[in-house]
């Protein structure tokens, strides 16, 4: 791994009115690293992810992504094209086919020609295991298949970093593993990933580091085996006793 972090987060604070959602977050993520964030509901996990690509503004502190500080409109746009994000709700356009969903941003943002965008989309649909769904509409797919389309759509932009916010939380249990398998493959290919998920098996298999957030702070971070088997902090133990 490079010594220069690809994501540098320094003393970041975020308020929603009187809610102090992020309370001085410091985090460096290195190229090729997979970081899994766990923690109770409302602890600031989504807010932190959303600050990394500035879907959310932060009030204090500094974030630098791939050498670009998030401090001007131009820089924020540049960073957004490097960071792919996958949400709990897949957010596909219902009136577009799977292929069209994966091509849209490629055409607009990357200015790719139709044929090129479609070739890339088909390659990615093969990668996530559903090339036969190219001409279906999202409503014709299972939740797990829709989430795999959302991953393919993000990958089509050639991101350097992928952020996942509870990507399997909205899925029926039998579809969770197929999405985790796609993510695991991506991790093994060396994608830099920050994943909010309570899928501990995935974290053990894929993560270099696991982080416990609580009340807007990073309470503990360690390799997953240590964090899950032998946590140092009482708050980590208390949380794990609920999810393990
Ligand atoms: P998590 O993802 O860990 O469940 P969030 O980052 O969504 O936590 O939320 C952290 C805190 O910020 C919570 O108290 C939540 O209610 C608050 N919050 C999040 N988004 C907003 C918003 N858009 N407006 C007001 N409060 C928000
Ligand atoms: Mg959340």
PDB file of C-alpha atoms and ligand atoms in Angstrom:
ATOM      1  CA  UNK A   1       0.000   0.000   0.000  1.00  0.00           C
ATOM      2  CA  UNK A   2       1.119   3.559  -0.729  1.00  0.00           C
ATOM      3  CA  UNK A   3       2.150   5.649   2.242  1.00  0.00           C
ATOM      4  CA  UNK A   4       0.208   8.639   0.947  1.00  0.00           C
ATOM      5  CA  UNK A   5      -3.450   8.140   1.883  1.00  0.00           C
ATOM      6  CA  UNK A   6      -5.956   8.285  -0.988  1.00  0.00           C
ATOM      7  CA  UNK A   7      -8.529   9.591   1.513  1.00  0.00           C
ATOM      8  CA  UNK A   8      -7.359  11.940   4.244  1.00  0.00           C
ATOM      9  CA  UNK A   9      -9.939  13.076   6.794  1.00  0.00           C
ATOM     10  CA  UNK A  10      -8.772  15.506   9.436  1.00  0.00           C
ATOM     11  CA  UNK A  11     -10.770  16.725  12.422  1.00  0.00           C
ATOM     12  CA  UNK A  12     -14.075  16.792  10.528  1.00  0.00           C
ATOM     13  CA  UNK A  13     -17.123  18.115  12.342  1.00  0.00           C
ATOM     14  CA  UNK A  14     -20.695  18.183  11.095  1.00  0.00           C
ATOM     15  CA  UNK A  15     -23.774  19.653  12.757  1.00  0.00           C
ATOM     16  CA  UNK A  16     -27.387  19.223  11.737  1.00  0.00           C
ATOM     17  CA  UNK A  17     -28.863  22.126  13.664  1.00  0.00           C
ATOM     18  CA  UNK A  18     -28.099  21.187  17.252  1.00  0.00           C
ATOM     19  CA  UNK A  19     -27.161  17.585  16.410  1.00  0.00           C
ATOM     20  CA  UNK A  20     -23.383  17.196  16.445  1.00  0.00           C
ATOM     21  CA  UNK A  21     -23.312  14.311  13.952  1.00  0.00           C
ATOM     22  CA  UNK A  22     -19.525  14.129  13.395  1.00  0.00           C
ATOM     23  CA  UNK A  23     -17.291  15.066  16.305  1.00  0.00           C
ATOM     24  CA  UNK A  24     -13.740  15.375  15.078  1.00  0.00           C
ATOM     25  CA  UNK A  25     -13.236  12.480  12.688  1.00  0.00           C
ATOM     26  CA  UNK A  26      -9.660  11.622  11.721  1.00  0.00           C
ATOM     27  CA  UNK A  27      -9.176   8.835   9.213  1.00  0.00           C
ATOM     28  CA  UNK A  28      -6.655   7.954   6.518  1.00  0.00           C
ATOM     29  CA  UNK A  29      -7.498   5.307   3.936  1.00  0.00           C
ATOM     30  CA  UNK A  30      -4.748   3.946   1.703  1.00  0.00           C
ATOM     31  CA  UNK A  31      -4.892   2.863  -1.912  1.00  0.00           C
ATOM     32  CA  UNK A  32      -6.197  -0.695  -2.170  1.00  0.00           C
ATOM     33  CA  UNK A  33      -7.414  -0.698   1.392  1.00  0.00           C
ATOM     34  CA  UNK A  34     -10.844  -2.005   2.410  1.00  0.00           C
ATOM     35  CA  UNK A  35     -12.253  -0.325   5.507  1.00  0.00           C
ATOM     36  CA  UNK A  36     -15.491  -1.531   7.090  1.00  0.00           C
ATOM     37  CA  UNK A  37     -17.376   0.810   9.419  1.00  0.00           C
ATOM     38  CA  UNK A  38     -19.857  -0.522  11.956  1.00  0.00           C
ATOM     39  CA  UNK A  39     -21.772   1.197  14.714  1.00  0.00           C
ATOM     40  CA  UNK A  40     -25.201   1.943  16.111  1.00  0.00           C
ATOM     41  CA  UNK A  41     -27.906   3.684  14.136  1.00  0.00           C
ATOM     42  CA  UNK A  42     -27.426   7.446  14.254  1.00  0.00           C
ATOM     43  CA  UNK A  43     -23.695   7.237  15.010  1.00  0.00           C
ATOM     44  CA  UNK A  44     -22.749   9.230  11.889  1.00  0.00           C
ATOM     45  CA  UNK A  45     -21.673   6.458   9.491  1.00  0.00           C
ATOM     46  CA  UNK A  46     -23.740   7.662   6.534  1.00  0.00           C
ATOM     47  CA  UNK A  47     -22.883  11.276   7.210  1.00  0.00           C
ATOM     48  CA  UNK A  48     -19.174  10.433   7.145  1.00  0.00           C
ATOM     49  CA  UNK A  49     -19.467   8.597   3.804  1.00  0.00           C
ATOM     50  CA  UNK A  50     -21.500  11.454   2.369  1.00  0.00           C
ATOM     51  CA  UNK A  51     -18.852  13.968   3.434  1.00  0.00           C
ATOM     52  CA  UNK A  52     -16.162  12.063   1.503  1.00  0.00           C
ATOM     53  CA  UNK A  53     -17.765  12.917  -1.845  1.00  0.00           C
ATOM     54  CA  UNK A  54     -19.382  16.064  -0.486  1.00  0.00           C
ATOM     55  CA  UNK A  55     -22.954  14.919  -0.880  1.00  0.00           C
ATOM     56  CA  UNK A  56     -22.942  16.513   2.554  1.00  0.00           C
ATOM     57  CA  UNK A  57     -21.088  19.677   3.497  1.00  0.00           C
ATOM     58  CA  UNK A  58     -19.036  19.561   6.661  1.00  0.00           C
ATOM     59  CA  UNK A  59     -18.605  22.453   9.074  1.00  0.00           C
ATOM     60  CA  UNK A  60     -15.037  22.074  10.202  1.00  0.00           C
ATOM     61  CA  UNK A  61     -11.931  20.149   9.263  1.00  0.00           C
ATOM     62  CA  UNK A  62     -10.377  18.960   6.059  1.00  0.00           C
ATOM     63  CA  UNK A  63     -10.891  16.142   3.566  1.00  0.00           C
ATOM     64  CA  UNK A  64      -8.411  15.422   0.753  1.00  0.00           C
ATOM     65  CA  UNK A  65      -9.244  12.749  -1.828  1.00  0.00           C
ATOM     66  CA  UNK A  66      -6.496  11.557  -4.151  1.00  0.00           C
ATOM     67  CA  UNK A  67      -4.584  14.758  -3.500  1.00  0.00           C
ATOM     68  CA  UNK A  68      -7.584  17.009  -4.147  1.00  0.00           C
ATOM     69  CA  UNK A  69      -8.868  19.068  -1.184  1.00  0.00           C
ATOM     70  CA  UNK A  70     -12.664  19.334  -1.011  1.00  0.00           C
ATOM     71  CA  UNK A  71     -12.589  23.103  -0.895  1.00  0.00           C
ATOM     72  CA  UNK A  72     -13.951  24.450  -4.168  1.00  0.00           C
ATOM     73  CA  UNK A  73     -16.806  23.627  -6.520  1.00  0.00           C
ATOM     74  CA  UNK A  74     -14.321  22.591  -9.190  1.00  0.00           C
ATOM     75  CA  UNK A  75     -12.459  20.271  -6.828  1.00  0.00           C
ATOM     76  CA  UNK A  76     -15.684  18.768  -5.492  1.00  0.00           C
ATOM     77  CA  UNK A  77     -16.740  17.897  -9.038  1.00  0.00           C
ATOM     78  CA  UNK A  78     -13.342  16.374  -9.738  1.00  0.00           C
ATOM     79  CA  UNK A  79     -13.557  14.223  -6.614  1.00  0.00           C
ATOM     80  CA  UNK A  80     -17.096  13.091  -7.357  1.00  0.00           C
ATOM     81  CA  UNK A  81     -16.013  11.601 -10.661  1.00  0.00           C
ATOM     82  CA  UNK A  82     -13.381   9.536  -8.814  1.00  0.00           C
ATOM     83  CA  UNK A  83     -15.649   8.239  -6.067  1.00  0.00           C
ATOM     84  CA  UNK A  84     -18.428   5.733  -6.752  1.00  0.00           C
ATOM     85  CA  UNK A  85     -21.189   5.318  -4.210  1.00  0.00           C
ATOM     86  CA  UNK A  86     -23.680   2.544  -3.617  1.00  0.00           C
ATOM     87  CA  UNK A  87     -26.629   3.106  -1.297  1.00  0.00           C
ATOM     88  CA  UNK A  88     -29.002   0.899   0.636  1.00  0.00           C
ATOM     89  CA  UNK A  89     -31.735   1.853  -1.837  1.00  0.00           C
ATOM     90  CA  UNK A  90     -30.375   1.178  -5.291  1.00  0.00           C
ATOM     91  CA  UNK A  91     -31.784   4.384  -6.837  1.00  0.00           C
ATOM     92  CA  UNK A  92     -32.014   3.036 -10.377  1.00  0.00           C
ATOM     93  CA  UNK A  93     -34.105   5.006 -12.860  1.00  0.00           C
ATOM     94  CA  UNK A  94     -37.296   2.925 -13.182  1.00  0.00           C
ATOM     95  CA  UNK A  95     -38.116   4.067 -16.720  1.00  0.00           C
ATOM     96  CA  UNK A  96     -34.678   3.135 -18.102  1.00  0.00           C
ATOM     97  CA  UNK A  97     -33.463  -0.375 -18.888  1.00  0.00           C
ATOM     98  CA  UNK A  98     -30.565  -1.870 -16.972  1.00  0.00           C
ATOM     99  CA  UNK A  99     -28.253  -1.065 -19.892  1.00  0.00           C
ATOM    100  CA  UNK A 100     -29.517   2.524 -20.115  1.00  0.00           C
ATOM    101  CA  UNK A 101     -29.102   2.961 -16.363  1.00  0.00           C
ATOM    102  CA  UNK A 102     -25.448   1.947 -16.612  1.00  0.00           C
ATOM    103  CA  UNK A 103     -24.823   4.096 -19.699  1.00  0.00           C
ATOM    104  CA  UNK A 104     -26.450   7.360 -18.619  1.00  0.00           C
ATOM    105  CA  UNK A 105     -23.687   8.920 -16.524  1.00  0.00           C
ATOM    106  CA  UNK A 106     -21.019   7.477 -18.807  1.00  0.00           C
ATOM    107  CA  UNK A 107     -22.568   9.372 -21.715  1.00  0.00           C
ATOM    108  CA  UNK A 108     -23.122  12.632 -19.832  1.00  0.00           C
ATOM    109  CA  UNK A 109     -20.113  12.839 -17.530  1.00  0.00           C
ATOM    110  CA  UNK A 110     -17.516  10.776 -19.373  1.00  0.00           C
ATOM    111  CA  UNK A 111     -18.836  11.852 -22.815  1.00  0.00           C
ATOM    112  CA  UNK A 112     -18.599   8.303 -24.105  1.00  0.00           C
ATOM    113  CA  UNK A 113     -20.232   7.352 -27.376  1.00  0.00           C
ATOM    114  CA  UNK A 114     -23.259   5.072 -27.193  1.00  0.00           C
ATOM    115  CA  UNK A 115     -21.434   2.004 -28.510  1.00  0.00           C
ATOM    116  CA  UNK A 116     -18.502   2.459 -26.169  1.00  0.00           C
ATOM    117  CA  UNK A 117     -20.728   3.023 -23.130  1.00  0.00           C
ATOM    118  CA  UNK A 118     -22.801  -0.044 -23.995  1.00  0.00           C
ATOM    119  CA  UNK A 119     -19.732  -2.225 -24.442  1.00  0.00           C
ATOM    120  CA  UNK A 120     -18.465  -1.153 -21.022  1.00  0.00           C
ATOM    121  CA  UNK A 121     -21.912  -1.707 -19.499  1.00  0.00           C
ATOM    122  CA  UNK A 122     -22.136  -5.235 -20.936  1.00  0.00           C
ATOM    123  CA  UNK A 123     -18.666  -6.096 -19.656  1.00  0.00           C
ATOM    124  CA  UNK A 124     -19.668  -4.916 -16.179  1.00  0.00           C
ATOM    125  CA  UNK A 125     -22.976  -6.791 -16.299  1.00  0.00           C
ATOM    126  CA  UNK A 126     -20.960  -9.943 -16.996  1.00  0.00           C
ATOM    127  CA  UNK A 127     -18.700  -9.078 -14.080  1.00  0.00           C
ATOM    128  CA  UNK A 128     -21.671  -8.789 -11.681  1.00  0.00           C
ATOM    129  CA  UNK A 129     -23.227 -11.929 -13.169  1.00  0.00           C
ATOM    130  CA  UNK A 130     -26.379 -10.666 -14.925  1.00  0.00           C
ATOM    131  CA  UNK A 131     -25.615  -9.931 -18.602  1.00  0.00           C
ATOM    132  CA  UNK A 132     -28.974 -11.467 -19.566  1.00  0.00           C
ATOM    133  CA  UNK A 133     -30.789  -8.642 -17.734  1.00  0.00           C
ATOM    134  CA  UNK A 134     -29.407  -5.839 -19.942  1.00  0.00           C
ATOM    135  CA  UNK A 135     -32.732  -5.060 -21.612  1.00  0.00           C
ATOM    136  CA  UNK A 136     -34.968  -5.526 -18.584  1.00  0.00           C
ATOM    137  CA  UNK A 137     -36.340  -2.719 -16.441  1.00  0.00           C
ATOM    138  CA  UNK A 138     -35.353  -2.453 -12.758  1.00  0.00           C
ATOM    139  CA  UNK A 139     -38.795  -3.566 -11.553  1.00  0.00           C
ATOM    140  CA  UNK A 140     -38.250  -6.875 -13.375  1.00  0.00           C
ATOM    141  CA  UNK A 141     -35.155  -7.624 -11.267  1.00  0.00           C
ATOM    142  CA  UNK A 142     -34.785  -8.931  -7.729  1.00  0.00           C
ATOM    143  CA  UNK A 143     -33.363  -6.590  -5.107  1.00  0.00           C
ATOM    144  CA  UNK A 144     -30.013  -8.360  -5.258  1.00  0.00           C
ATOM    145  CA  UNK A 145     -29.893  -8.003  -9.037  1.00  0.00           C
ATOM    146  CA  UNK A 146     -30.834  -4.318  -8.814  1.00  0.00           C
ATOM    147  CA  UNK A 147     -28.066  -3.706  -6.329  1.00  0.00           C
ATOM    148  CA  UNK A 148     -25.605  -5.442  -8.656  1.00  0.00           C
ATOM    149  CA  UNK A 149     -26.743  -3.088 -11.437  1.00  0.00           C
ATOM    150  CA  UNK A 150     -26.134  -0.156  -9.091  1.00  0.00           C
ATOM    151  CA  UNK A 151     -22.607  -1.442  -8.453  1.00  0.00           C
ATOM    152  CA  UNK A 152     -22.013  -1.881 -12.203  1.00  0.00           C
ATOM    153  CA  UNK A 153     -23.296   1.650 -12.806  1.00  0.00           C
ATOM    154  CA  UNK A 154     -20.845   3.062 -10.261  1.00  0.00           C
ATOM    155  CA  UNK A 155     -17.948   1.013 -11.693  1.00  0.00           C
ATOM    156  CA  UNK A 156     -18.700   2.240 -15.225  1.00  0.00           C
ATOM    157  CA  UNK A 157     -17.354   5.633 -14.176  1.00  0.00           C
ATOM    158  CA  UNK A 158     -13.929   4.079 -13.449  1.00  0.00           C
ATOM    159  CA  UNK A 159     -13.882   5.210  -9.822  1.00  0.00           C
ATOM    160  CA  UNK A 160     -10.670   5.080  -7.818  1.00  0.00           C
ATOM    161  CA  UNK A 161     -12.668   4.661  -4.621  1.00  0.00           C
ATOM    162  CA  UNK A 162     -15.975   2.925  -3.917  1.00  0.00           C
ATOM    163  CA  UNK A 163     -18.178   3.859  -0.963  1.00  0.00           C
ATOM    164  CA  UNK A 164     -20.920   1.446   0.133  1.00  0.00           C
ATOM    165  CA  UNK A 165     -23.611   2.517   2.609  1.00  0.00           C
ATOM    166  CA  UNK A 166     -25.380  -0.577   3.989  1.00  0.00           C
ATOM    167  CA  UNK A 167     -25.586  -2.106   0.502  1.00  0.00           C
ATOM    168  CA  UNK A 168     -27.356  -5.274   1.666  1.00  0.00           C
ATOM    169  CA  UNK A 169     -29.656  -3.875   4.357  1.00  0.00           C
ATOM    170  CA  UNK A 170     -32.674  -3.598   2.050  1.00  0.00           C
ATOM    171  CA  UNK A 171     -32.247  -7.110   0.624  1.00  0.00           C
ATOM    172  CA  UNK A 172     -33.985 -10.365   1.396  1.00  0.00           C
ATOM    173  CA  UNK A 173     -31.561 -12.718   3.167  1.00  0.00           C
ATOM    174  CA  UNK A 174     -31.111 -15.066   0.203  1.00  0.00           C
ATOM    175  CA  UNK A 175     -29.875 -12.185  -1.968  1.00  0.00           C
ATOM    176  CA  UNK A 176     -27.328 -10.751   0.401  1.00  0.00           C
ATOM    177  CA  UNK A 177     -24.506 -13.144  -0.437  1.00  0.00           C
ATOM    178  CA  UNK A 178     -24.628 -12.528  -4.196  1.00  0.00           C
ATOM    179  CA  UNK A 179     -24.053  -8.813  -3.585  1.00  0.00           C
ATOM    180  CA  UNK A 180     -21.339  -9.470  -0.987  1.00  0.00           C
ATOM    181  CA  UNK A 181     -19.603 -11.801  -3.471  1.00  0.00           C
ATOM    182  CA  UNK A 182     -19.429  -8.997  -6.055  1.00  0.00           C
ATOM    183  CA  UNK A 183     -17.989  -6.696  -3.389  1.00  0.00           C
ATOM    184  CA  UNK A 184     -15.509  -9.339  -2.261  1.00  0.00           C
ATOM    185  CA  UNK A 185     -14.253  -9.774  -5.827  1.00  0.00           C
ATOM    186  CA  UNK A 186     -13.851  -6.032  -6.138  1.00  0.00           C
ATOM    187  CA  UNK A 187     -11.862  -5.951  -2.909  1.00  0.00           C
ATOM    188  CA  UNK A 188      -9.607  -8.751  -4.149  1.00  0.00           C
ATOM    189  CA  UNK A 189      -8.977  -6.831  -7.363  1.00  0.00           C
ATOM    190  CA  UNK A 190      -7.529  -4.049  -5.209  1.00  0.00           C
ATOM    191  CA  UNK A 191     -10.330  -1.480  -5.224  1.00  0.00           C
ATOM    192  CA  UNK A 192     -10.118   1.046  -2.399  1.00  0.00           C
ATOM    193  CA  UNK A 193     -13.379   0.621  -0.510  1.00  0.00           C
ATOM    194  CA  UNK A 194     -15.089   2.162   2.492  1.00  0.00           C
ATOM    195  CA  UNK A 195     -18.041   0.001   3.454  1.00  0.00           C
ATOM    196  CA  UNK A 196     -20.680   0.680   6.091  1.00  0.00           C
ATOM    197  CA  UNK A 197     -22.082  -2.768   6.810  1.00  0.00           C
ATOM    198  CA  UNK A 198     -22.864  -5.079   9.668  1.00  0.00           C
ATOM    199  CA  UNK A 199     -22.102  -8.160   7.558  1.00  0.00           C
ATOM    200  CA  UNK A 200     -19.350  -9.378   9.837  1.00  0.00           C
ATOM    201  CA  UNK A 201     -18.479 -12.335   7.587  1.00  0.00           C
ATOM    202  CA  UNK A 202     -17.790  -9.953   4.731  1.00  0.00           C
ATOM    203  CA  UNK A 203     -15.746  -7.714   7.005  1.00  0.00           C
ATOM    204  CA  UNK A 204     -13.646 -10.653   8.164  1.00  0.00           C
ATOM    205  CA  UNK A 205     -13.076 -11.847   4.590  1.00  0.00           C
ATOM    206  CA  UNK A 206     -12.478  -8.516   2.878  1.00  0.00           C
ATOM    207  CA  UNK A 207     -11.521  -5.762   5.307  1.00  0.00           C
ATOM    208  CA  UNK A 208      -8.025  -4.690   6.209  1.00  0.00           C
ATOM    209  CA  UNK A 209      -9.435  -2.517   8.953  1.00  0.00           C
ATOM    210  CA  UNK A 210     -12.694  -2.392  10.873  1.00  0.00           C
ATOM    211  CA  UNK A 211     -13.909   0.734  12.616  1.00  0.00           C
ATOM    212  CA  UNK A 212     -16.508   1.180  15.337  1.00  0.00           C
ATOM    213  CA  UNK A 213     -18.267   4.544  15.259  1.00  0.00           C
ATOM    214  CA  UNK A 214     -20.458   5.784  18.059  1.00  0.00           C
ATOM    215  CA  UNK A 215     -21.946   9.218  18.703  1.00  0.00           C
ATOM    216  CA  UNK A 216     -20.094  10.864  15.843  1.00  0.00           C
ATOM    217  CA  UNK A 217     -16.682   9.545  16.804  1.00  0.00           C
ATOM    218  CA  UNK A 218     -14.343   6.734  15.852  1.00  0.00           C
ATOM    219  CA  UNK A 219     -14.231   4.711  19.049  1.00  0.00           C
ATOM    220  CA  UNK A 220     -11.938   1.916  17.940  1.00  0.00           C
ATOM    221  CA  UNK A 221     -10.195   0.725  14.810  1.00  0.00           C
ATOM    222  CA  UNK A 222      -8.305  -2.520  14.313  1.00  0.00           C
ATOM    223  CA  UNK A 223      -7.920  -5.433  11.911  1.00  0.00           C
ATOM    224  CA  UNK A 224     -11.311  -7.202  11.823  1.00  0.00           C
ATOM    225  CA  UNK A 225     -10.115 -10.259  13.732  1.00  0.00           C
ATOM    226  CA  UNK A 226      -9.027  -8.086  16.614  1.00  0.00           C
ATOM    227  CA  UNK A 227     -12.024  -5.745  16.559  1.00  0.00           C
ATOM    228  CA  UNK A 228     -14.557  -8.570  16.430  1.00  0.00           C
ATOM    229  CA  UNK A 229     -12.811 -11.125  18.653  1.00  0.00           C
ATOM    230  CA  UNK A 230     -11.021  -9.011  21.157  1.00  0.00           C
ATOM    231  CA  UNK A 231     -12.226  -5.393  21.207  1.00  0.00           C
ATOM    232  CA  UNK A 232     -10.578  -3.014  23.614  1.00  0.00           C
ATOM    233  CA  UNK A 233     -13.488  -0.670  24.242  1.00  0.00           C
ATOM    234  CA  UNK A 234     -16.622  -1.332  26.238  1.00  0.00           C
ATOM    235  CA  UNK A 235     -18.731   0.478  23.629  1.00  0.00           C
ATOM    236  CA  UNK A 236     -17.393  -1.853  20.915  1.00  0.00           C
ATOM    237  CA  UNK A 237     -18.183  -4.917  23.050  1.00  0.00           C
ATOM    238  CA  UNK A 238     -21.672  -3.600  23.783  1.00  0.00           C
ATOM    239  CA  UNK A 239     -22.381  -3.009  20.096  1.00  0.00           C
ATOM    240  CA  UNK A 240     -20.952  -6.344  18.948  1.00  0.00           C
ATOM    241  CA  UNK A 241     -23.028  -8.233  21.489  1.00  0.00           C
ATOM    242  CA  UNK A 242     -26.076  -6.968  19.568  1.00  0.00           C
ATOM    243  CA  UNK A 243     -24.932  -7.769  16.012  1.00  0.00           C
ATOM    244  CA  UNK A 244     -22.823 -10.926  16.346  1.00  0.00           C
TER     245      UNK A 244
HETATM  246  P1  LIG B   1     -25.920   6.355  10.748  1.00  0.00           P
HETATM  247  O1  LIG B   1     -25.692   6.261   9.285  1.00  0.00           O
HETATM  248  O2  LIG B   1     -24.749   5.897  11.570  1.00  0.00           O
HETATM  249  O3  LIG B   1     -27.187   5.681  11.172  1.00  0.00           O
HETATM  250  P2  LIG B   1     -26.341   9.164  10.203  1.00  0.00           P
HETATM  251  O4  LIG B   1     -25.050   9.644   9.662  1.00  0.00           O
HETATM  252  O5  LIG B   1     -27.429   8.909   9.245  1.00  0.00           O
HETATM  253  O6  LIG B   1     -26.093   7.892  11.137  1.00  0.00           O
HETATM  254  O7  LIG B   1     -26.898  10.222  11.259  1.00  0.00           O
HETATM  255  C1  LIG B   1     -26.089  10.798  12.286  1.00  0.00           C
HETATM  256  C2  LIG B   1     -26.918  11.803  13.061  1.00  0.00           C
HETATM  257  O8  LIG B   1     -27.218  12.908  12.239  1.00  0.00           O
HETATM  258  C3  LIG B   1     -28.260  11.270  13.566  1.00  0.00           C
HETATM  259  O9  LIG B   1     -28.541  11.875  14.794  1.00  0.00           O
HETATM  260  C4  LIG B   1     -29.213  11.729  12.494  1.00  0.00           C
HETATM  261  O10 LIG B   1     -30.515  11.882  13.033  1.00  0.00           O
HETATM  262  C5  LIG B   1     -28.620  13.069  12.100  1.00  0.00           C
HETATM  263  N1  LIG B   1     -28.899  13.400  10.679  1.00  0.00           N
HETATM  264  C6  LIG B   1     -28.468  12.731   9.603  1.00  0.00           C
HETATM  265  N2  LIG B   1     -28.870  13.314   8.454  1.00  0.00           N
HETATM  266  C7  LIG B   1     -29.601  14.395   8.829  1.00  0.00           C
HETATM  267  C8  LIG B   1     -30.301  15.418   8.112  1.00  0.00           C
HETATM  268  N3  LIG B   1     -30.295  15.452   6.768  1.00  0.00           N
HETATM  269  N4  LIG B   1     -30.950  16.353   8.830  1.00  0.00           N
HETATM  270  C9  LIG B   1     -30.930  16.350  10.173  1.00  0.00           C
HETATM  271  N5  LIG B   1     -30.286  15.418  10.911  1.00  0.00           N
HETATM  272  C10 LIG B   1     -29.633  14.447  10.258  1.00  0.00           C
HETATM  273 MG1  LIG B   2     -26.764   5.232   7.838  1.00  0.00          MG
END
